[in-house]
XYZ file of C-alpha atoms in Angstrom:
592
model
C 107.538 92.907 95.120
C 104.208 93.569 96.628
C 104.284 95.981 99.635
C 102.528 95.172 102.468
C 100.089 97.490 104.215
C 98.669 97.883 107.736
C 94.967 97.045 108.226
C 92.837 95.657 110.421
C 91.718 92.344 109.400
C 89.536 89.183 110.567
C 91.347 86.139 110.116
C 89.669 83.115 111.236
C 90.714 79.472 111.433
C 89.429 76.418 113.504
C 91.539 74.214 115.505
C 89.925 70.668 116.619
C 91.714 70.475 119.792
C 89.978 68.094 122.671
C 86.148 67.348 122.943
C 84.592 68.342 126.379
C 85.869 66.167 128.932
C 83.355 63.410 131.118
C 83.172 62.231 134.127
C 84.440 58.470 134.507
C 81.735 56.631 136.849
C 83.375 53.787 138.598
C 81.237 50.467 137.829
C 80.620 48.368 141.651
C 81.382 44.424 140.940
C 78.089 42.787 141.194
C 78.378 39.536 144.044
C 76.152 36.430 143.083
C 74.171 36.984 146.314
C 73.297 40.581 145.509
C 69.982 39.706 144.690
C 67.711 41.850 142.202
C 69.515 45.334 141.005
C 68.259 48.033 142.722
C 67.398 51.644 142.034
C 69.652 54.414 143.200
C 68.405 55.743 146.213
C 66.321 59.088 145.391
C 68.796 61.301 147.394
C 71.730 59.803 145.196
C 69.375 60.659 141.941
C 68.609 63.566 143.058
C 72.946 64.383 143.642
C 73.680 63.269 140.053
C 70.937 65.221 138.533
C 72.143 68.407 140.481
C 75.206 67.507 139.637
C 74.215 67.128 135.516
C 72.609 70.498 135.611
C 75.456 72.313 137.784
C 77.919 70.959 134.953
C 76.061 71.977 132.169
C 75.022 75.911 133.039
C 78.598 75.937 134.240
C 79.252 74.722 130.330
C 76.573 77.204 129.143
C 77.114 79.915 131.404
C 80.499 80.117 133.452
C 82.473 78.913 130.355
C 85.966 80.327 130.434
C 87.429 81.341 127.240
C 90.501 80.360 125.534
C 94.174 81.724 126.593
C 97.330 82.474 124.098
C 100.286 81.969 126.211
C 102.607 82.800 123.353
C 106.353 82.504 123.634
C 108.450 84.521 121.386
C 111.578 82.310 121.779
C 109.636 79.537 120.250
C 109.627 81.202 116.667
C 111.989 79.662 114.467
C 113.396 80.937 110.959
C 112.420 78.363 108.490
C 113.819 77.965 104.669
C 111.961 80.617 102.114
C 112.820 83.260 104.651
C 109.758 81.944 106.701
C 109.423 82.684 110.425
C 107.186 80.215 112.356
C 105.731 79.758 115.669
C 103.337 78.596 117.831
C 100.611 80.482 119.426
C 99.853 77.696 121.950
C 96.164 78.212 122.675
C 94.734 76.051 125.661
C 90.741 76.013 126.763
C 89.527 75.004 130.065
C 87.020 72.719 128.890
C 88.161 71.508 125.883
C 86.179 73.349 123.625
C 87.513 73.897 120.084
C 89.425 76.804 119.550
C 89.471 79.355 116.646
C 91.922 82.013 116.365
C 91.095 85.634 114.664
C 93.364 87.753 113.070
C 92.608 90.882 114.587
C 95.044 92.966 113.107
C 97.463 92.390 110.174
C 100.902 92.319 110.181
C 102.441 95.798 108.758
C 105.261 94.314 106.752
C 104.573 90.975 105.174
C 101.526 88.134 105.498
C 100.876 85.740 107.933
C 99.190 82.388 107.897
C 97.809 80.937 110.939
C 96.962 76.652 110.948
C 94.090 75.187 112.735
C 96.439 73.915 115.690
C 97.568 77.397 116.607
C 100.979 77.253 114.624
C 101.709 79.669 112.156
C 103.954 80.928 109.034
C 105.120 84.381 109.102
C 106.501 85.952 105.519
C 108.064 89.181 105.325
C 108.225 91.908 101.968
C 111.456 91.649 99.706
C 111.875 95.081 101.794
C 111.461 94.296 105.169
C 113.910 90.881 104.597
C 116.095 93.662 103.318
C 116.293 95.789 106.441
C 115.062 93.240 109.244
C 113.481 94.298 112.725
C 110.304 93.567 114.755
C 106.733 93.338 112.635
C 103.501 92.416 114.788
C 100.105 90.940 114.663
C 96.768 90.683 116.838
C 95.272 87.003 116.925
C 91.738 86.492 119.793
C 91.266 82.962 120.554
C 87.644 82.410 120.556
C 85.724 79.052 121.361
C 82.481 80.225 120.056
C 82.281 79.066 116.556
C 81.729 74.636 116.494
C 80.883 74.160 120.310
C 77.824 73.881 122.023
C 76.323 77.535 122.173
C 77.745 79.706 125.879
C 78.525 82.586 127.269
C 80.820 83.704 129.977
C 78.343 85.458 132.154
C 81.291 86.626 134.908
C 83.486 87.670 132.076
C 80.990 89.942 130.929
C 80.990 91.522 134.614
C 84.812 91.881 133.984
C 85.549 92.416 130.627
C 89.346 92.039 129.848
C 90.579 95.293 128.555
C 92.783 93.533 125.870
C 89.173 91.940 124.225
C 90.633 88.926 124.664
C 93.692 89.902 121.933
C 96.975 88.696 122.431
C 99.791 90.851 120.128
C 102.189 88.312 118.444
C 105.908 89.711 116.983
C 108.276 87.765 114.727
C 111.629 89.324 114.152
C 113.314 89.283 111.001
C 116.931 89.331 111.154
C 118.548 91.969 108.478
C 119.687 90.421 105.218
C 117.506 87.282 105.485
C 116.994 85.499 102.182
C 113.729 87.230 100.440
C 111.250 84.824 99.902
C 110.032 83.901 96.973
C 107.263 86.013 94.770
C 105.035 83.078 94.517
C 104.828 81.962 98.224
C 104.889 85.808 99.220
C 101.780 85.538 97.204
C 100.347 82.648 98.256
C 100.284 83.136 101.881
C 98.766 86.710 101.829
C 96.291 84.877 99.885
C 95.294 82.363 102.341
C 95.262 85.302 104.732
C 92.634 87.110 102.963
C 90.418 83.590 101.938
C 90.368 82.907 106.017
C 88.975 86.438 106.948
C 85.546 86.525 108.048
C 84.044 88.089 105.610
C 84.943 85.550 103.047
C 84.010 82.651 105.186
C 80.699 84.289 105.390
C 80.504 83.742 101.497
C 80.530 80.680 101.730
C 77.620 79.952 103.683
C 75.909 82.638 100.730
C 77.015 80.483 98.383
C 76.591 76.930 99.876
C 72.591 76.361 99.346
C 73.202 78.118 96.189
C 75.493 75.728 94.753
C 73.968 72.683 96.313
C 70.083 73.305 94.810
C 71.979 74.107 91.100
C 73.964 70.563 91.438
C 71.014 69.128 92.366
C 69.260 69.961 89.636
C 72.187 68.744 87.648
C 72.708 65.967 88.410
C 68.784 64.757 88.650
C 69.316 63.131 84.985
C 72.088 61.045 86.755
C 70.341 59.482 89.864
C 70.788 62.732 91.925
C 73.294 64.208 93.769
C 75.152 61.414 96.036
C 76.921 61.229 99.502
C 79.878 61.359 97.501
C 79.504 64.547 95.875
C 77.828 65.873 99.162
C 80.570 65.319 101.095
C 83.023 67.443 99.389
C 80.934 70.264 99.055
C 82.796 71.990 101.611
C 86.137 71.675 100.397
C 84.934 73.026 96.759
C 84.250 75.955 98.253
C 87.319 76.183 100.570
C 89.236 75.566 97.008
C 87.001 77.845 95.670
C 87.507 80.844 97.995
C 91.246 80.565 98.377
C 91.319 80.825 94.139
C 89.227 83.686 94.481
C 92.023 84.985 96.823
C 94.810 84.395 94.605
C 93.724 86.323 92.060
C 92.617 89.402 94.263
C 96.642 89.275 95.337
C 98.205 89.996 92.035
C 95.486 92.354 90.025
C 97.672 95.555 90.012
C 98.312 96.286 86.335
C 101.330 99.190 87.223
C 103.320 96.457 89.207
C 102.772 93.161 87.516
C 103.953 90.385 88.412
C 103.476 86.661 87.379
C 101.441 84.085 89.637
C 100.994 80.604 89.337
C 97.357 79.738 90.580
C 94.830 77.191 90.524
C 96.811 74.656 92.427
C 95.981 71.925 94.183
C 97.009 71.560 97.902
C 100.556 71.736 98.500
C 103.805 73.107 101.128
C 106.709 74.915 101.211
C 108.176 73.660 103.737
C 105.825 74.088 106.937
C 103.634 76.724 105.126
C 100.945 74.521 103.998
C 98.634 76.561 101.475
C 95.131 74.960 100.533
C 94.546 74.353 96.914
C 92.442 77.270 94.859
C 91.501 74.857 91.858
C 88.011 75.478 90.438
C 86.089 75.480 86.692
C 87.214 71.792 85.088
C 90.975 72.477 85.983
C 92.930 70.478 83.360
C 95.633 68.014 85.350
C 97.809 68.511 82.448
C 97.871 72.314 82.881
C 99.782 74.947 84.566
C 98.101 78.504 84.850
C 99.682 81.848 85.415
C 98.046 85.320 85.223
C 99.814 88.761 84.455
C 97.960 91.694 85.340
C 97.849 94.586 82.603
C 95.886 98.100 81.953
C 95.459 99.535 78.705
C 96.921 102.711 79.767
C 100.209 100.603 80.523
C 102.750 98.661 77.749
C 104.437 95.537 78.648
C 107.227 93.316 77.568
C 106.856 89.366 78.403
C 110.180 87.744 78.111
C 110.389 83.864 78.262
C 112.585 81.234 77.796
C 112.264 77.355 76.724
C 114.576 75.083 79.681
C 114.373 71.862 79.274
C 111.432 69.180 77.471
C 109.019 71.793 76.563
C 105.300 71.900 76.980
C 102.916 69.959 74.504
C 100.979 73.401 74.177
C 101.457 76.591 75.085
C 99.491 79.452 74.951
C 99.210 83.660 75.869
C 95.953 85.088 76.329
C 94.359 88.940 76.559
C 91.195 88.326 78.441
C 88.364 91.224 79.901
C 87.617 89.813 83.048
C 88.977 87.913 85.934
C 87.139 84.937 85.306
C 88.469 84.038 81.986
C 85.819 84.020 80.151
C 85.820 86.755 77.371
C 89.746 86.436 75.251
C 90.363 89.171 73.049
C 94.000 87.448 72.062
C 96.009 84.882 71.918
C 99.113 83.640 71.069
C 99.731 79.928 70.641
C 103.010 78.189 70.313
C 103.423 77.498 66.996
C 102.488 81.526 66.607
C 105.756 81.709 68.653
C 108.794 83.279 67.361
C 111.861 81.621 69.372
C 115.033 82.628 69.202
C 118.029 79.440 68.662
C 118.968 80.121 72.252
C 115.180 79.171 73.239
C 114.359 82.673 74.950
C 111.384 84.810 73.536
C 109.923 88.383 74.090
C 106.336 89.489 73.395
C 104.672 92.733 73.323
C 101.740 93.433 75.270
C 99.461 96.875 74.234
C 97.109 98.898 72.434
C 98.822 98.993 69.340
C 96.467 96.716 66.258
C 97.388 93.074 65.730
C 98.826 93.753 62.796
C 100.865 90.246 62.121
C 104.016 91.754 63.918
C 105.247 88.742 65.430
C 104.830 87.956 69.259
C 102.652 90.610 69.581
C 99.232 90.681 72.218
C 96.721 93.593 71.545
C 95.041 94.712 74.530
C 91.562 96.026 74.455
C 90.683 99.156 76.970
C 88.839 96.576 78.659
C 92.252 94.117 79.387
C 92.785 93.288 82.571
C 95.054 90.266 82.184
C 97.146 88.094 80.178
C 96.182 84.476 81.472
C 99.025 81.814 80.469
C 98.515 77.968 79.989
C 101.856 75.417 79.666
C 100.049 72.202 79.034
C 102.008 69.535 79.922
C 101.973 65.706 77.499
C 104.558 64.349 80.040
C 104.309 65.751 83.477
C 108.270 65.901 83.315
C 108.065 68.299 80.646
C 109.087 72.105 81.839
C 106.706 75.341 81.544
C 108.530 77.998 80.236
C 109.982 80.229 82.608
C 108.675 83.695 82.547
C 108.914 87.763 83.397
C 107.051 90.611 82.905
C 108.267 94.067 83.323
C 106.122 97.825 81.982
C 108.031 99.905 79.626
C 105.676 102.901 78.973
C 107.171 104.734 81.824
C 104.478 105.813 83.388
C 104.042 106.168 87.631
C 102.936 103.128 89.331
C 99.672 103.783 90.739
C 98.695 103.785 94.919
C 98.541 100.015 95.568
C 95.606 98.488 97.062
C 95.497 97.651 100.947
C 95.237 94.911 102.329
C 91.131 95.850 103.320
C 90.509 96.492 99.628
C 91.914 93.258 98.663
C 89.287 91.774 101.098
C 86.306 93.873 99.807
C 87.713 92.505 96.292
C 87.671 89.022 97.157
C 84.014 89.338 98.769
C 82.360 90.981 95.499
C 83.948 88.422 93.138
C 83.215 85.440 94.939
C 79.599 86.550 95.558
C 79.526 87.076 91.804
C 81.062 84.598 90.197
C 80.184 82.683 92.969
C 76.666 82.797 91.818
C 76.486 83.968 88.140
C 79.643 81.918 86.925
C 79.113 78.852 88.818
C 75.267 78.918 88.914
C 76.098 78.431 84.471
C 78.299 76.030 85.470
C 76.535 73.773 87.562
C 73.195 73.832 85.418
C 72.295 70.931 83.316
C 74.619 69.426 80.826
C 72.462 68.838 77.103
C 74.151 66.174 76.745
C 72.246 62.893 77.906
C 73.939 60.840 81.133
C 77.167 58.846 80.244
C 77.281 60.042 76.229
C 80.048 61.967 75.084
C 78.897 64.184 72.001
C 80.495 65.729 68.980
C 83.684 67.918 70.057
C 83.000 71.565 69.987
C 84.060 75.216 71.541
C 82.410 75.958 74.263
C 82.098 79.900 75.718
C 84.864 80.494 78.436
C 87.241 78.022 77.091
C 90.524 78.716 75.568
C 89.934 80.015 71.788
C 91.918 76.956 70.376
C 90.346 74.025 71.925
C 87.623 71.647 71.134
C 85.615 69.494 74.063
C 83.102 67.197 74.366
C 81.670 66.537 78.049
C 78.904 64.248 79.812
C 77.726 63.638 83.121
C 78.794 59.850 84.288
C 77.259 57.766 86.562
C 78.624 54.613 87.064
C 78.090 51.143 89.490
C 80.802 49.596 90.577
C 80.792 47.043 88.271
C 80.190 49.261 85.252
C 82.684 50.776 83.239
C 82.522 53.351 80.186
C 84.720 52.385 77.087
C 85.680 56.061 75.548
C 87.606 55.609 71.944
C 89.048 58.989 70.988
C 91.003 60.357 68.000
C 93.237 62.907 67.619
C 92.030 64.306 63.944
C 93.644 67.369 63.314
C 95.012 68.428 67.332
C 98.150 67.800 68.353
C 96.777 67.091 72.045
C 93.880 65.249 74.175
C 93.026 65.076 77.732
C 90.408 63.038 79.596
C 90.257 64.552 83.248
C 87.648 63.744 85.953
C 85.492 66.017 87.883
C 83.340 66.022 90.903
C 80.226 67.615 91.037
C 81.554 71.345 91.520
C 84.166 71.394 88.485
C 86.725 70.195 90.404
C 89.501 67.607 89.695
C 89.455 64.797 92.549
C 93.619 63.553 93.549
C 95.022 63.139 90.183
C 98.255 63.093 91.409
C 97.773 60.160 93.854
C 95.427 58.503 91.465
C 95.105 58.382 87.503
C 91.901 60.268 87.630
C 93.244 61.733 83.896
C 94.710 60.570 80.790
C 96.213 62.488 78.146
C 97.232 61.717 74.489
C 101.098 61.636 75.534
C 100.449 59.368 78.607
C 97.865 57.006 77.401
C 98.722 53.777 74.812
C 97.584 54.480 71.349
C 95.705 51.757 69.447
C 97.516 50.244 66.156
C 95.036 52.179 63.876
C 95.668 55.625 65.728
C 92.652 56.023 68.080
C 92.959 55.363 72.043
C 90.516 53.295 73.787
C 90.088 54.645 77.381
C 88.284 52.619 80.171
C 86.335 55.035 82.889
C 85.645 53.229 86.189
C 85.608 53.329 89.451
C 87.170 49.974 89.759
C 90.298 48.903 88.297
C 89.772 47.071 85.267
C 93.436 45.917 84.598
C 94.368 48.211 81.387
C 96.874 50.511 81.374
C 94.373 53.229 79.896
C 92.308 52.912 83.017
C 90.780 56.110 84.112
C 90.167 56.125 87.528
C 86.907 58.047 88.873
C 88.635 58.745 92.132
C 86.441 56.954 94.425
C 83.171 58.594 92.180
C 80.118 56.865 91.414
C 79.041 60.070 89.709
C 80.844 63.535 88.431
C 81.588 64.494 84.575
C 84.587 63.712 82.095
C 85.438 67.009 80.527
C 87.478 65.815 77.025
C 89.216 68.037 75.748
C 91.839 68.813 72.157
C 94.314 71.398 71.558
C 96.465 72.342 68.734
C 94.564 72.477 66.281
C 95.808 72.019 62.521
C 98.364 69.721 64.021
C 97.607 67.561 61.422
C 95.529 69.391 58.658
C 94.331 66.645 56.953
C 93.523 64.214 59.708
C 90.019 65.616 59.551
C 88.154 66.847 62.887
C 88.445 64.570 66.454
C 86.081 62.126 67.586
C 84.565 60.582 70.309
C 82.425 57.622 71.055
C 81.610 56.144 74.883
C 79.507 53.563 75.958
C 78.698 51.993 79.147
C 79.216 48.221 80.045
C 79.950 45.685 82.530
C 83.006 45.063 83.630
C 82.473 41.659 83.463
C 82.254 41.728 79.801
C 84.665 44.466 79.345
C 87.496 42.245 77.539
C 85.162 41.168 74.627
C 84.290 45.391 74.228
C 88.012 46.203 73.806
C 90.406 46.231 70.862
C 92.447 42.976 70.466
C 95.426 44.627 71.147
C 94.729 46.517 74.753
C 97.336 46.527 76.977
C 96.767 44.882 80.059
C 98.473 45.707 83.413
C 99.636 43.469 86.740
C 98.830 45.254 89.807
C 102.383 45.512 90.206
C 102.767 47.432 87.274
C 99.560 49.519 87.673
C 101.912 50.886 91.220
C 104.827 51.523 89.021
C 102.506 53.202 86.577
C 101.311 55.319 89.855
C 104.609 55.945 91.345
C 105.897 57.558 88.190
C 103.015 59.783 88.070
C 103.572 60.839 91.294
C 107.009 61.364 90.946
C 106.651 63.284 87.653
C 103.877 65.741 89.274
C 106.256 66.224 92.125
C 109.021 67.636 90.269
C 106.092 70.194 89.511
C 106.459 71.703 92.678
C 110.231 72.126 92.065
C 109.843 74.993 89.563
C 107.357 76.719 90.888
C 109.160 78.972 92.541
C 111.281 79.433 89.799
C 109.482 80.189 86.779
């Protein structure tokens, strides 16, 4: 498990506590024999206007700034071997209140929430031996209020800069928490430091002038779109995070990333999804070195995955595979359990068997799921060359690492991304690979832009895959609530026509089939289809895809005779069990 080291860090998150308070004027009852309203007198003007200006250089001025009164009794010892409390931060005037990690804690990662309360995890070695770890948090009311200064506290400047220490005690022998929230929350740590907020106000403009230009074919870039800007790049940061968190090749370990939001138990972590995430897909990383060998061991539990599939990729923004392994390449044992090599030695056809490049730098996993109830395989990774583990990186590196790749791919990766599609508005084109997408999969994509009242009737066939998916996306290549929503339907979830094709209906509003794919509240974005296995069926010939746009007035004389229609009672049934069946995601998670 993943050490954690001492460093001084800037953590910052923003609370929306109370706006600034007014002044209540009482209103005098007007009598019928008042006679014409009359003007304040110009002394009582002249009193309110003082009055104004006193208030507002006392705002601009004389503003007080925020307080901690932390209470160590508060913290409480939650399930995961959590520790929480509250920082209870109070301002004067209401402002909004941020709070700064100053300084990190020296044995495990802490998260800190908008409303001052927070999630403390400790190492596997400091659950082991217990004791006292601490942290530095500032309360600052700068950043979303009216621009101020404290002009007396700069005549008496607090010693402590305004920093409060916070402790959490961690009784010996607590329950170690889990690798993957361990993970997760030093993650969120290092996406709410300063200095990878500050990339996102690099990359902001940036990303909005290349969707623009995107999406010009399409009407232009809409409210819709606009609006979420901001959380694409919160996602965006956070998965840059993630993978900065699990990179060291001599202690590997396997992460789960590109999720969307989610909690274990009061630890809330933000969702790091970003790139056409596939709904239907659960992605894990392994870190590995040439100069390293590695031994993968898996096992089958349960309904297994429609697909599965080991990759050897170059870079962290998997984009360059060098091999893979699919599962019908597998070799499983009766018992359902499976080991694979990982290293230099050629790709010889020795079974199970990745060949890593000097350039490797990870082995990137996808369990793609037909049923959402089906079960990724669970996983471990351990090195068998022997060799010393190297120093690991601290937790000021990991930040410096997070900076330079989001600034990169922030711009290079995305800027490829977010250019113009070929492919003319609402017209799906012949299935192809595309660079950057996993080696066995075909996909055909479009920009959509739909009315309400328009729909676009997409027929698909399978050919020779084993697997489709048709998933939404906003604007910046990210999935909107499929789990809430059927913003995605796949080959195993959707009702097959009589002669073998589907016919899917893309809309905004409900049409009333059961292969309804919901735009999730988009008037514009992209459908990103995609196939997998391929030589499923070798002499099905290649997939297809056709899509049209109509009315949805005459959408029933467009469809095949036999569509299946749906009641809206059974369209919340069919919504329920989706829910329920993504759910029982989060269940093995931790797990596998």
């Amino acid at each position: 498990m993943r050490k954690s080291s001492h460093a001084t860090s800037d953590t910052r998150v923003t609370s929306a506590q109370s706006q600034r308070p007014t002044k209540r004027v009482a209103a005098r009852r007007v009598r019928a024999d008042d006679g014409p309203a009359r003007l304040p007198a110009p002394d009582a003007a002249l009193a309110g206007a003082a009055q104004w200006i006193r208030r507002h250089v006392d705002a601009a001025f004389f503003n007080t700034a925020p307080t901690i009164s932390f209470d160590p009794a508060q913290n409480g010892t939650s399930q995961y071997g959590m520790v929480t409390g509250n920082l209870n931060g109070a301002d004067r005037e209401g402002d909004r209140i941020s709070y700064l990690l100053t300084s990190a804690p020296a044995h495990g990662s802490v998260v800190i929430r908008p409303d001052g309360t927070f999630s403390y995890v400790p190492t596997d070695e400091f659950a082991a031996t217990g004791g006292t770890d601490t942290f530095m948090v500032r309360a600052d009311d700068h950043s979303g209020n009216p621009p101020h200064i404290n002009l007396a506290g700069l005549l008496h400047a607090d010693p402590a800069d305004g920093q409060t220490q916070i402790s959490v005690t961690v009784a010996a022998g607590s329950t170690a928490p889990p690798e993957q929230l361990q993970m997760e929350v030093l993650a969120a740590q290092i996406a709410n430091s300063p200095r990878l907020q500050w990339t996102k106000n690099v990359l902001r403009p940036w990303w909005f002038a290349m969707a623009a230009l995107k999406y010009l074919p399409a009407g232009g870039l809409d409210r819709g779109n606009i609006s979420r800007l901001n959380q694409a790049l919160d996602e965006f940061t956070f998965g840059v995070a993630m993978r900065m968190v699990n990179t060291d090749p001599s202690r590997p370990q396997v992460l789960t990333y590109e999720i969307p939001p989610h909690a274990w138990g009061p630890s809330v972590v933000p969702g790091g999804r970003w790139a056409y995430d596939n709904p239907d897909s659960i992605y894990r990383t392994i870190p590995v070195n040439a100069k390293y060998s590695y031994v993968i061991t898996g096992k089958f539990v349960g309904d297994p995955p429609a697909d599965l599939n080991f990759s050897v990729y170059t870079d962290p923004n998997v984009t360059n595979s060098v091999d893979n392994i699919g599962l019908h390449d597998l070799v499983v044992n009766p018992d359902g359990t499976f080991t694979i090599t990982v290293n230099t030695a050629p790709d010889d056809g020795t079974p199970n068997h990745l060949h890593m490049t000097h350039a490797a730098q990870q082995v990137f996993i996808r369990d793609t799921l037909g049923q959402w109830t089906d079960s990724p395989v669970e996983l471990s990774v351990i090195r068998v060359d022997g060799l010393p583990a190297g120093t690991p990186k601290t937790y000021a590196q990991m930040v410096d690492s997070a900076v330079s790749l989001a600034l990169t791919s922030g711009v290079a990766l995305y800027g490829l991304m977010l250019l113009p599609f070929i492919q003319p508005v609402n017209s799906l084109g012949k299935p192809t690979h595309t660079f950057g997408t996993l080696s066995t999969q075909r996909q055909s994509s479009t920009l959509f832009r739909l009315d309400d009242d328009q729909a676009m009737v997409v027929t698909v066939t399978l050919g020779d895959a084993g697997y489709f998916t048709t998933p939404i996306t906003d604007a910046w290549t990210i999935t909107p609530d499929y789990w809430n929503h059927q913003t995605s339907l796949n080959s195993a979830q959707a009702v097959q026509n009589p002669d073998g094709s589907y016919t899917l209906v893309i809309s905004r509003t409900d049409p009333g089939v059961a292969n309804w794919v919901d735009t999730g509240g988009l008037s514009q974005g992209s459908l990103f289809v995609r196939w997998q296995l391929p030589n499923a069926n070798p002499d099905a010939g290649s997939p297809t895809v056709t899509s049209r746009v109509v009315r949805l007035e005459d959408l029933p004389s467009m469809l095949p005779p036999d569509t299946v229609y749906v009641t809206s009672q059974q369209r919340s049934q069919q919504l329920a069990e989706r829910q329920q069946a993504y759910d029982s995601r989060f269940d093995r998670f931790l797990t596998i």
